Amino acid sequence: MKKIVLSLALLAVLVSCQDKTKEKLDEAQDAVTEEVQATIDSAKIKAAAKLGAAKAEAEAKLDSAKLNAQAKLDSLKLKSAAKLEATAKRLKESVKK
């Protein structure tokens, strides 16, 4: 009889512990889920910041390249205009002769 009562008491303890363990596991799972979500959000924010910085840098380089190209184009226009004037002057002189 003692063995039966002890067995039932042990069984009752195991069953009650099982419910607490399930609750603890659920709480741990929720905590891990929240932590993972926070880590993902943090990574998204960092990636967005880096992407924004890279975009700004690329735009700055593009603007710089445009300015350099425009400056070279203006320089070439001036050189070609000067050569055209010199050629026109020589042509006028050759026509006068």
Short mmCIF file of the C-alpha atoms (twelve columns), coordinates in Angstrom:
data_MODEL
# 
_entry.id   MODEL 
# 
loop_
_atom_site.group_PDB 
_atom_site.id 
_atom_site.type_symbol 
_atom_site.label_atom_id 
_atom_site.label_alt_id 
_atom_site.label_comp_id 
_atom_site.label_asym_id 
_atom_site.label_seq_id 
_atom_site.Cartn_x 
_atom_site.Cartn_y 
_atom_site.Cartn_z 
_atom_site.pdbx_PDB_model_num 
ATOM 1  C CA . MET A 1  0.000  0.000  0.000    1 
ATOM 2  C CA . LYS A 2  2.840  2.330  0.849    1 
ATOM 3  C CA . LYS A 3  4.389  1.682  -2.536   1 
ATOM 4  C CA . ILE A 4  1.165  2.573  -4.336   1 
ATOM 5  C CA . VAL A 5  0.769  5.815  -2.355   1 
ATOM 6  C CA . LEU A 6  4.425  6.722  -2.944   1 
ATOM 7  C CA . SER A 7  4.084  5.951  -6.640   1 
ATOM 8  C CA . LEU A 8  0.986  8.118  -6.927   1 
ATOM 9  C CA . ALA A 9  2.700  10.964 -5.020   1 
ATOM 10 C CA . LEU A 10 5.750  10.721 -7.279   1 
ATOM 11 C CA . LEU A 11 3.514  10.674 -10.334  1 
ATOM 12 C CA . ALA A 12 1.662  13.761 -9.097   1 
ATOM 13 C CA . VAL A 13 4.948  15.591 -8.511   1 
ATOM 14 C CA . LEU A 14 6.189  14.709 -11.986  1 
ATOM 15 C CA . VAL A 15 2.972  15.859 -13.627  1 
ATOM 16 C CA . SER A 16 2.955  19.178 -11.761  1 
ATOM 17 C CA . CYS A 17 6.631  19.755 -12.575  1 
ATOM 18 C CA . GLN A 18 5.937  19.030 -16.227  1 
ATOM 19 C CA . ASP A 19 3.446  21.935 -16.415  1 
ATOM 20 C CA . LYS A 20 5.935  24.329 -14.823  1 
ATOM 21 C CA . THR A 21 8.643  23.164 -17.175  1 
ATOM 22 C CA . LYS A 22 6.378  23.768 -20.176  1 
ATOM 23 C CA . GLU A 23 5.651  27.288 -18.910  1 
ATOM 24 C CA . LYS A 24 9.350  27.969 -18.455  1 
ATOM 25 C CA . LEU A 25 10.079 26.638 -21.920  1 
ATOM 26 C CA . ASP A 26 7.367  28.852 -23.418  1 
ATOM 27 C CA . GLU A 27 8.753  31.888 -21.574  1 
ATOM 28 C CA . ALA A 28 12.282 31.069 -22.736  1 
ATOM 29 C CA . GLN A 29 11.052 30.658 -26.305  1 
ATOM 30 C CA . ASP A 30 9.295  34.039 -26.151  1 
ATOM 31 C CA . ALA A 31 12.415 35.681 -24.731  1 
ATOM 32 C CA . VAL A 32 14.618 34.198 -27.452  1 
ATOM 33 C CA . THR A 33 12.130 35.256 -30.126  1 
ATOM 34 C CA . GLU A 34 12.122 38.828 -28.823  1 
ATOM 35 C CA . GLU A 35 15.914 38.897 -28.652  1 
ATOM 36 C CA . VAL A 36 16.267 37.585 -32.195  1 
ATOM 37 C CA . GLN A 37 13.716 40.131 -33.427  1 
ATOM 38 C CA . ALA A 38 15.614 42.933 -31.676  1 
ATOM 39 C CA . THR A 39 18.859 41.748 -33.263  1 
ATOM 40 C CA . ILE A 40 17.243 41.668 -36.700  1 
ATOM 41 C CA . ASP A 41 15.827 45.160 -36.218  1 
ATOM 42 C CA . SER A 42 19.225 46.423 -35.107  1 
ATOM 43 C CA . ALA A 43 20.879 44.854 -38.147  1 
ATOM 44 C CA . LYS A 44 18.270 46.446 -40.437  1 
ATOM 45 C CA . ILE A 45 18.939 49.867 -38.921  1 
ATOM 46 C CA . LYS A 46 22.700 49.463 -39.304  1 
ATOM 47 C CA . ALA A 47 22.311 48.262 -42.895  1 
ATOM 48 C CA . ALA A 48 20.044 51.195 -43.727  1 
ATOM 49 C CA . ALA A 49 22.561 53.627 -42.241  1 
ATOM 50 C CA . LYS A 50 25.429 52.089 -44.215  1 
ATOM 51 C CA . LEU A 51 23.335 52.084 -47.372  1 
ATOM 52 C CA . GLY A 52 22.482 55.745 -46.865  1 
ATOM 53 C CA . ALA A 53 26.134 56.621 -46.324  1 
ATOM 54 C CA . ALA A 54 27.184 54.662 -49.416  1 
ATOM 55 C CA . LYS A 55 24.465 56.352 -51.469  1 
ATOM 56 C CA . ALA A 56 25.560 59.802 -50.300  1 
ATOM 57 C CA . GLU A 57 29.195 58.976 -51.094  1 
ATOM 58 C CA . ALA A 58 28.271 57.701 -54.556  1 
ATOM 59 C CA . GLU A 59 26.227 60.828 -55.259  1 
ATOM 60 C CA . ALA A 60 29.117 63.029 -54.123  1 
ATOM 61 C CA . LYS A 61 31.525 61.160 -56.412  1 
ATOM 62 C CA . LEU A 62 29.081 61.429 -59.303  1 
ATOM 63 C CA . ASP A 63 28.700 65.174 -58.758  1 
ATOM 64 C CA . SER A 64 32.471 65.531 -58.612  1 
ATOM 65 C CA . ALA A 65 32.860 63.552 -61.837  1 
ATOM 66 C CA . LYS A 66 30.214 65.717 -63.522  1 
ATOM 67 C CA . LEU A 67 32.031 68.889 -62.465  1 
ATOM 68 C CA . ASN A 68 35.364 67.524 -63.718  1 
ATOM 69 C CA . ALA A 69 33.817 66.515 -67.024  1 
ATOM 70 C CA . GLN A 70 32.182 69.923 -67.422  1 
ATOM 71 C CA . ALA A 71 35.463 71.680 -66.620  1 
ATOM 72 C CA . LYS A 72 37.325 69.578 -69.202  1 
ATOM 73 C CA . LEU A 73 34.617 70.223 -71.765  1 
ATOM 74 C CA . ASP A 74 34.797 73.967 -71.162  1 
ATOM 75 C CA . SER A 75 38.577 73.845 -71.464  1 
ATOM 76 C CA . LEU A 76 38.353 71.965 -74.754  1 
ATOM 77 C CA . LYS A 77 35.801 74.461 -76.066  1 
ATOM 78 C CA . LEU A 78 38.149 77.337 -75.270  1 
ATOM 79 C CA . LYS A 79 41.125 75.591 -76.886  1 
ATOM 80 C CA . SER A 80 39.171 74.703 -80.009  1 
ATOM 81 C CA . ALA A 81 37.765 78.247 -80.260  1 
ATOM 82 C CA . ALA A 82 41.291 79.665 -80.007  1 
ATOM 83 C CA . LYS A 83 42.558 77.282 -82.695  1 
ATOM 84 C CA . LEU A 84 39.576 78.068 -84.899  1 
ATOM 85 C CA . GLU A 85 40.272 81.801 -84.578  1 
ATOM 86 C CA . ALA A 86 43.945 81.278 -85.381  1 
ATOM 87 C CA . THR A 87 43.050 79.169 -88.404  1 
ATOM 88 C CA . ALA A 88 40.505 81.740 -89.563  1 
ATOM 89 C CA . LYS A 89 43.107 84.497 -89.191  1 
ATOM 90 C CA . ARG A 90 45.642 82.515 -91.240  1 
ATOM 91 C CA . LEU A 91 43.012 81.848 -93.873  1 
ATOM 92 C CA . LYS A 92 42.178 85.564 -94.144  1 
ATOM 93 C CA . GLU A 93 45.863 86.396 -94.484  1 
ATOM 94 C CA . SER A 94 46.324 83.775 -97.187  1 
ATOM 95 C CA . VAL A 95 43.301 85.147 -99.085  1 
ATOM 96 C CA . LYS A 96 44.725 88.686 -98.954  1 
ATOM 97 C CA . LYS A 97 47.961 87.566 -100.612 1 
# 
